[in-house]
Coordinates of C-alpha atoms and ligand atoms in Angstrom, one line a residue:
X1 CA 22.6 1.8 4.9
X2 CA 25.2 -0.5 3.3
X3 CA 28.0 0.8 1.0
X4 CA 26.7 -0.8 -1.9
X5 CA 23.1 0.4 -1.1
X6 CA 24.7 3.5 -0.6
X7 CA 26.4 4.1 -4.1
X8 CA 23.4 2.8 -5.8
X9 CA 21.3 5.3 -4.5
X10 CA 24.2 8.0 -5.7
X11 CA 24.1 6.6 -9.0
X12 CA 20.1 6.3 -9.8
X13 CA 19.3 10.2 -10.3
X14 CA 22.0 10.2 -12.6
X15 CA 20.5 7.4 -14.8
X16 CA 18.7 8.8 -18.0
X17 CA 14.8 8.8 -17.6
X18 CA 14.0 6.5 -20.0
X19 CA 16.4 3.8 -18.8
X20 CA 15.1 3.9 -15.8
X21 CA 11.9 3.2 -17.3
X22 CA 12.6 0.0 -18.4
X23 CA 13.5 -1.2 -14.8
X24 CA 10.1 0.4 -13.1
X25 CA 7.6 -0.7 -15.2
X26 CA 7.8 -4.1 -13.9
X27 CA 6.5 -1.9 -11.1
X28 CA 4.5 0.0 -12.4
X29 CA 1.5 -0.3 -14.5
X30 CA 2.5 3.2 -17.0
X31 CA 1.7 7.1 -17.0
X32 CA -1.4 7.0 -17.5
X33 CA -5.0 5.7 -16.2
X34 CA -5.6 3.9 -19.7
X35 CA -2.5 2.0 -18.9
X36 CA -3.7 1.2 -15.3
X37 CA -7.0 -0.1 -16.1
X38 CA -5.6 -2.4 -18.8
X39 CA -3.5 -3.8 -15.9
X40 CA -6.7 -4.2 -13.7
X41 CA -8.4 -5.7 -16.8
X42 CA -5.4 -8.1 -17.0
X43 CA -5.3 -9.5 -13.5
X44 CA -9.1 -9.7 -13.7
X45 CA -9.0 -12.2 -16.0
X46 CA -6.9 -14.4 -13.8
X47 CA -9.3 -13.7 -10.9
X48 CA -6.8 -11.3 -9.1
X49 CA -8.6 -7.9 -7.9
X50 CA -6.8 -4.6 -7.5
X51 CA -6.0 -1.5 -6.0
X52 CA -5.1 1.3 -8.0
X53 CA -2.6 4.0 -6.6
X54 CA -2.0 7.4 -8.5
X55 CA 1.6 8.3 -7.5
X56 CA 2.6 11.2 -5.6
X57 CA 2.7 12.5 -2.6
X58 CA 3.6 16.0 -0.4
X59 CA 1.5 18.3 -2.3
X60 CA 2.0 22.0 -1.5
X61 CA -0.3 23.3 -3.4
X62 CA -4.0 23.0 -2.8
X63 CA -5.4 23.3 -6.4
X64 CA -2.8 19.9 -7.0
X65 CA -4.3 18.0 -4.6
X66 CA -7.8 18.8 -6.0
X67 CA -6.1 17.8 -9.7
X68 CA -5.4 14.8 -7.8
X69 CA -8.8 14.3 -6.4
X70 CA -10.5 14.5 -9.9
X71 CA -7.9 12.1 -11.4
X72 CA -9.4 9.4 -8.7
X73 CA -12.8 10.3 -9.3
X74 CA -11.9 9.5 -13.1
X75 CA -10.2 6.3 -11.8
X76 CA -13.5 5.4 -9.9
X77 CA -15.6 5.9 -12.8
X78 CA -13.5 4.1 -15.1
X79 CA -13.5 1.1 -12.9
X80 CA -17.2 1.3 -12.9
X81 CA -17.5 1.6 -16.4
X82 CA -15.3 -1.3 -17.7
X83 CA -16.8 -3.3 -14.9
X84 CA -13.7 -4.0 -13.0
X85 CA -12.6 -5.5 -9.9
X86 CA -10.6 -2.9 -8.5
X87 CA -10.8 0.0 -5.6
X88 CA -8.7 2.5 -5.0
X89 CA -5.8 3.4 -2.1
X90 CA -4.6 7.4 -1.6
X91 CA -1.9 8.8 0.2
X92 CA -3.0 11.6 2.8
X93 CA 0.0 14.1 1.8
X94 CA -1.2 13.6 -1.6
X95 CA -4.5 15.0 -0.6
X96 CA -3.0 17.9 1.2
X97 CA -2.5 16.4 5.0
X98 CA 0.7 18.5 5.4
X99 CA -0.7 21.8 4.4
X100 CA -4.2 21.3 6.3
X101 CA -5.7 18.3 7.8
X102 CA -9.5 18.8 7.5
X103 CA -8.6 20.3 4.2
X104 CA -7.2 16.7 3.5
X105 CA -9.7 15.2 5.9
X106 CA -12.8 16.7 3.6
X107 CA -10.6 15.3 0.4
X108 CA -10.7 11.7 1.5
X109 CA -14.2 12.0 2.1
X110 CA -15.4 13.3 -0.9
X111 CA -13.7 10.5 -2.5
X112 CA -15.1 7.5 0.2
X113 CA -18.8 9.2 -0.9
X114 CA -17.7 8.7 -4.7
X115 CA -16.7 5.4 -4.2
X116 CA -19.5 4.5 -2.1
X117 CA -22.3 5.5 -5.3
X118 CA -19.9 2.9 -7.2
X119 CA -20.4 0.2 -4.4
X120 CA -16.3 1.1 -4.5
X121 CA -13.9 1.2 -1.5
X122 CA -11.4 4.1 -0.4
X123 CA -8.0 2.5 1.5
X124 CA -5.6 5.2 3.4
X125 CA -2.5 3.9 2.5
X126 CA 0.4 4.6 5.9
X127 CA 3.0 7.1 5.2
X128 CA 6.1 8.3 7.6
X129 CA 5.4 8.4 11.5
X130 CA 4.4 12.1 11.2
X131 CA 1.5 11.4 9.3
X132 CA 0.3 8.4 11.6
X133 CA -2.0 10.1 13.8
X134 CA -3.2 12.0 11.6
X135 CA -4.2 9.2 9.4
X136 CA -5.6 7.0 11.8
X137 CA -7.7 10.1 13.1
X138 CA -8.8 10.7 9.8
X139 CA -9.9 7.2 8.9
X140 CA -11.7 6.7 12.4
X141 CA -13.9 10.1 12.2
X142 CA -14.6 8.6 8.4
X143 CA -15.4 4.9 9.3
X144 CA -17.9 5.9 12.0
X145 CA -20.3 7.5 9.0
X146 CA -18.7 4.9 6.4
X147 CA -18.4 1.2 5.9
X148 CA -16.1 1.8 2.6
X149 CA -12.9 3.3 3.8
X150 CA -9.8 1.3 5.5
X151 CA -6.4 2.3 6.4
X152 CA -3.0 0.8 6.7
X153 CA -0.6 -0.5 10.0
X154 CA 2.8 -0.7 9.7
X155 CA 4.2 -3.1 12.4
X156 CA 7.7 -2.0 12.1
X157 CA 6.3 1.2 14.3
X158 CA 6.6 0.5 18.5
X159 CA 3.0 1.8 18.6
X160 CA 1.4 -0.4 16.9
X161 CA 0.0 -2.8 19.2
X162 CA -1.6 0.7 20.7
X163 CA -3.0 1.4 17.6
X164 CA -4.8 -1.8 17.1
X165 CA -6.2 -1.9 20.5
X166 CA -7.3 1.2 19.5
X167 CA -8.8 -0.2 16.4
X168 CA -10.3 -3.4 17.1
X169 CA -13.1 -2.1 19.0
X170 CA -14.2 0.1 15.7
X171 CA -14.2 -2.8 13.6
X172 CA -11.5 -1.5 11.1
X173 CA -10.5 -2.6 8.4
X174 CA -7.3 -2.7 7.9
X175 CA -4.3 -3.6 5.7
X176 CA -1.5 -5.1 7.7
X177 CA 2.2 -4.2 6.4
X178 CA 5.7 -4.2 7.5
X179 CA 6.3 -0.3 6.9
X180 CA 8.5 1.2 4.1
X181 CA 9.8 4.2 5.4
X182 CA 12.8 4.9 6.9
X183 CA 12.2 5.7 10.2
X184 CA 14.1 6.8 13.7
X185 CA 14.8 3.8 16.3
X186 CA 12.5 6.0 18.8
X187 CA 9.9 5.1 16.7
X188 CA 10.7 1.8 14.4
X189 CA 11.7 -1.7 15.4
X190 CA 14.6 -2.2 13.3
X191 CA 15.1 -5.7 13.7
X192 CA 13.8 -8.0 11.2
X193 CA 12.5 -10.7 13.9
X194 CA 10.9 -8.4 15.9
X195 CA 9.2 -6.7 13.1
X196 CA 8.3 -10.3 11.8
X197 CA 7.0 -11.0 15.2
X198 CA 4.7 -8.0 15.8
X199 CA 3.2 -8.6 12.3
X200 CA 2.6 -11.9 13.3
X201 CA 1.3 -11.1 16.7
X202 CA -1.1 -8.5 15.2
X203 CA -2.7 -10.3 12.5
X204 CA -3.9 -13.0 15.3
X205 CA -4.9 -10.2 17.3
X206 CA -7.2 -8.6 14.3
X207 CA -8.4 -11.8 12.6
X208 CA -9.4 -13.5 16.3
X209 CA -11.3 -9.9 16.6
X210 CA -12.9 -10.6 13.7
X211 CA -11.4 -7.0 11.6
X212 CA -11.2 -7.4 8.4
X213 CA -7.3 -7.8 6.8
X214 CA -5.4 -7.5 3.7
X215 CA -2.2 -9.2 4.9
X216 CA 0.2 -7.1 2.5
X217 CA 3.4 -9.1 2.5
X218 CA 5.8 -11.2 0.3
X219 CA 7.7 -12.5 3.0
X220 CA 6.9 -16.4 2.6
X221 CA 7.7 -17.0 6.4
X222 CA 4.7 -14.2 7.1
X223 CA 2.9 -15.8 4.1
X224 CA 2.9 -19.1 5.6
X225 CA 1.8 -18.0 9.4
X226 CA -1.1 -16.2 7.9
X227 CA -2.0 -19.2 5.9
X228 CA -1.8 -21.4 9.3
X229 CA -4.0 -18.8 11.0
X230 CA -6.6 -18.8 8.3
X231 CA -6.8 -22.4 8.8
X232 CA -6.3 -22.7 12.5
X233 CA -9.2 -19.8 12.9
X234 CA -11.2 -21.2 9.9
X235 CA -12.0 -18.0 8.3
X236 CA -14.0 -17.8 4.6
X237 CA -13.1 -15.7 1.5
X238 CA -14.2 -12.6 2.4
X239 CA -12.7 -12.5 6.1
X240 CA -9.2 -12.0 4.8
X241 CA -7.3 -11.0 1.4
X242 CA -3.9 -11.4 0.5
X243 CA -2.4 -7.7 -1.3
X244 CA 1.0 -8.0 -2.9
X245 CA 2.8 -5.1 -5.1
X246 CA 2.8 -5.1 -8.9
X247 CA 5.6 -6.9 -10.1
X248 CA 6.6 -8.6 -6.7
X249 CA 7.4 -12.1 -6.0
X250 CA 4.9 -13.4 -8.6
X251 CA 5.2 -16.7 -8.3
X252 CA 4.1 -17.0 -4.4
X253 CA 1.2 -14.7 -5.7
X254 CA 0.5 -17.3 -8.1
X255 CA 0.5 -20.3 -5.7
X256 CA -1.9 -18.4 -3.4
X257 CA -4.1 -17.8 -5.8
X258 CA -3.8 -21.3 -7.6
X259 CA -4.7 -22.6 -3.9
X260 CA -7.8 -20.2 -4.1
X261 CA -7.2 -17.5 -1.7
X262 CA -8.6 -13.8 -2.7
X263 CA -5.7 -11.8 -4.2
X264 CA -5.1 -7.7 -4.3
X265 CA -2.7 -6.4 -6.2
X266 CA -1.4 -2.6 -5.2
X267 CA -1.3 -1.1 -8.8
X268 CA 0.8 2.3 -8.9
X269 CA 0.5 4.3 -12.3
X270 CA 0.3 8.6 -12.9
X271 CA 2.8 10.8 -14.7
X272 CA 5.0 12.0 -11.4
X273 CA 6.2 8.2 -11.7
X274 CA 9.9 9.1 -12.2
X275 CA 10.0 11.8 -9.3
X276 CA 8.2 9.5 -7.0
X277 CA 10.8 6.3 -7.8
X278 CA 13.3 8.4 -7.1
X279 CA 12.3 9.8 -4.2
X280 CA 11.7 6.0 -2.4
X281 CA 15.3 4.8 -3.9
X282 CA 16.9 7.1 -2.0
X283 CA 14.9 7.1 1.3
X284 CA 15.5 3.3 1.2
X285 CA 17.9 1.8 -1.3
X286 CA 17.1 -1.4 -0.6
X287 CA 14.3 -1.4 -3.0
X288 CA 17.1 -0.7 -5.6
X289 CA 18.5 -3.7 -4.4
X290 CA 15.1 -5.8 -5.1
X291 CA 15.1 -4.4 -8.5
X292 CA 18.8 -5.1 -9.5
X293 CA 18.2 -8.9 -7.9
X294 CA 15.4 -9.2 -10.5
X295 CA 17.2 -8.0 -13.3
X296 CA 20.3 -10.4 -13.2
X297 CA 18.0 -13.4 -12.2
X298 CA 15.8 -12.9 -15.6
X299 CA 12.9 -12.6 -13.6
Ligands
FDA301 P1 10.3 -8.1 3.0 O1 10.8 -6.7 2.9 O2 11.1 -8.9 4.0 O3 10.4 -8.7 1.6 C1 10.2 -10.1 1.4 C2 10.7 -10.4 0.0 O4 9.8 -9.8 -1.0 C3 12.0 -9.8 -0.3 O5 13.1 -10.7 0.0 C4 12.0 -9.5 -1.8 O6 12.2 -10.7 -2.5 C5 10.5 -9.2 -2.0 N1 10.2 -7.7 -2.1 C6 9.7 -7.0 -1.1 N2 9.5 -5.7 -1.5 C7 9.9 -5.6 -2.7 C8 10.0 -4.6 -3.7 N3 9.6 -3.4 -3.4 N4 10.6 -4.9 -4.9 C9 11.0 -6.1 -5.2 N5 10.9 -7.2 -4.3 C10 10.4 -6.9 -3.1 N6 4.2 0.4 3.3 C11 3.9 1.5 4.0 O7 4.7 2.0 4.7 N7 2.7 2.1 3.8 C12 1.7 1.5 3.0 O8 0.6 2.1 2.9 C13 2.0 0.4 2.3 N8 1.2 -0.2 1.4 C14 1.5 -1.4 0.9 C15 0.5 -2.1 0.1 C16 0.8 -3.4 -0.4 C17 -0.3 -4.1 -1.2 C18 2.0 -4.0 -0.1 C19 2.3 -5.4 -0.5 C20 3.0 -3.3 0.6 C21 2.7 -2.1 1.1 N9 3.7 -1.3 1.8 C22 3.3 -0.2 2.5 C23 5.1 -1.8 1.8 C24 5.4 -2.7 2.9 O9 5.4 -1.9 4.1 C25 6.8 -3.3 2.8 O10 7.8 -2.4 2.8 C26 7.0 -4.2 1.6 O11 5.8 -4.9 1.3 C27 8.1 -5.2 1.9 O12 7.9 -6.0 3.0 P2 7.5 -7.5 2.9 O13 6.5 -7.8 4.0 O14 7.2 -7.9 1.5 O15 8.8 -8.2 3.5

């Protein structure tokens, strides 16, 4: 962690609630569902579907996760109701994975049968490395009995390329990402080429294989080799879709979909919003340093 990155991550808790405020929610759509779907409802209009994310994560407490679960289902039903383009992405810990995984397991599926009577989809989102089996255990015993569930792969992780061979034969679907946590060398490429690389390497390997992929990424030089594959393997709309985070480089989301390619955006909103941007500015500063970069550039 840099100096800089270091001192910025010192001085955040420290900054008043409300001040901080301001900065996030360019990242996030607001506390509350209401404030979510009017997001969805936004990027609708400009032909821009969603994912809607209620923030939170490492429940203790088994009557909060099921709080959480009935705060999806709400978010499910809402989608439904205002007849929006939008499904929804959960984080296992937030669903209890860390107190008890067929507890969390059972969760996830209630919510994949919810979705499923709303034609709706259920994505796993990837947290640290001790939840990654887990996860991809969890999503492969649900994807055998349903077709509306995906999960997430991090390509900073050396086991990756396992994981997909792993994957490819079950038809996943998957979204393909860099990886956000902060991991140990033992278990996380830390180079920036080599994590480029194996992100390049297994969206060929997925797309030839014919899984579906949201290629989650605003890193123009991955942008552009996903664009050359989608042309080199010919694929249609609804082989592939780009996903980008609320707020993040908007104006390569823009050309994308200008040029007509199918556009998620991850949409974060729920009232632990402060504890949870805390809690990610100090495991990796460097989104601090995103946010700061945006702030003196206007933009
Ligand atoms: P990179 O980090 O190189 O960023 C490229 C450029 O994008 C930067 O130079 C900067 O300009 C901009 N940028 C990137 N992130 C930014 C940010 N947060 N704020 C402001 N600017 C930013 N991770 C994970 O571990 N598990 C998960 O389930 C998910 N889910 C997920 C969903 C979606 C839709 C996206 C887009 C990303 C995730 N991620 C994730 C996060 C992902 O792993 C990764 O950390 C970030 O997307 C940043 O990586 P990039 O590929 O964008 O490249």
């Amino acid at each position: 962690m840099s100096f800089i990155n270091k001192i910025i991550a010192l001085i955040l808790p420290l900054v008043p609630k409300f001040i901080v405020y301001l900065f996030a929610k360019r990242y996030i759509a607001g506390p509350t569902l209401e404030m979510a779907i009017d997001a969805i409802k936004d990027f609708n209009a400009r032909g821009i579907v969603a994912t809607l994310d209620i923030l939170g994560e490492e429940i203790e407490k088994k009557e909060d996760s099921l709080k959480v679960m009935e705060e999806y289902k709400q978010a499910l039903a809402d989608i439904k109701s205002n007849n929006l383009d939008a499904n929804i992405s959960v984080k296992p810990t937030h669903l209890g994975l860390k107190i008890d995984k067929e507890f969390c397991y059972q969760n996830i599926r209630t919510l994949v049968i919810e979705a499923k009577k709303y034609e709706n989809f259920v994505r796993i989102d990837m947290e640290d490395y001790t939840c990654t089996t887990d996860t991809i255990d969890i999503y492969s015993k649900l994807h055998k009995e349903f077709d509306n569930v995906g999960v997430v792969i991090q390509t900073y992780l050396r086991r990756t390329i396992d994981d997909i061979n792993q994957l490819i034969p079950e038809k996943a679907n998957l979204r393909l990402c860099k990886g956000i946590y902060v991991e140990p060398p033992q278990i996380a490429y830390k180079d920036y080429d080599i994590i480029n690389s194996n992100f390049q390497y297994t969206l060929r390997k997925l797309l030839e294989n014919k899984c579906y992929v949201g290629i989650a990424t605003h890193d123009e030089k991955l942008v552009w080799h996903a664009l050359s594959l989608i042309d080199e393997l010919n694929l249609k709309k609804g082989e592939y879709e780009f996903q980008m985070l609320l707020g993040v480089t908007e104006d390569l989301r823009d050309i994308l979909v200008d040029a007509g390619h199918p556009m998620r955006i991850y949409i974060p909103f729920g009232e632990h919003w402060h504890a949870y941007s805390m809690r990610r500015l100090k495991e990796n500063p460097q989104v601090a340093m995103y946010i700061i970069k945006h702030i003196f550039s206007g933009r």
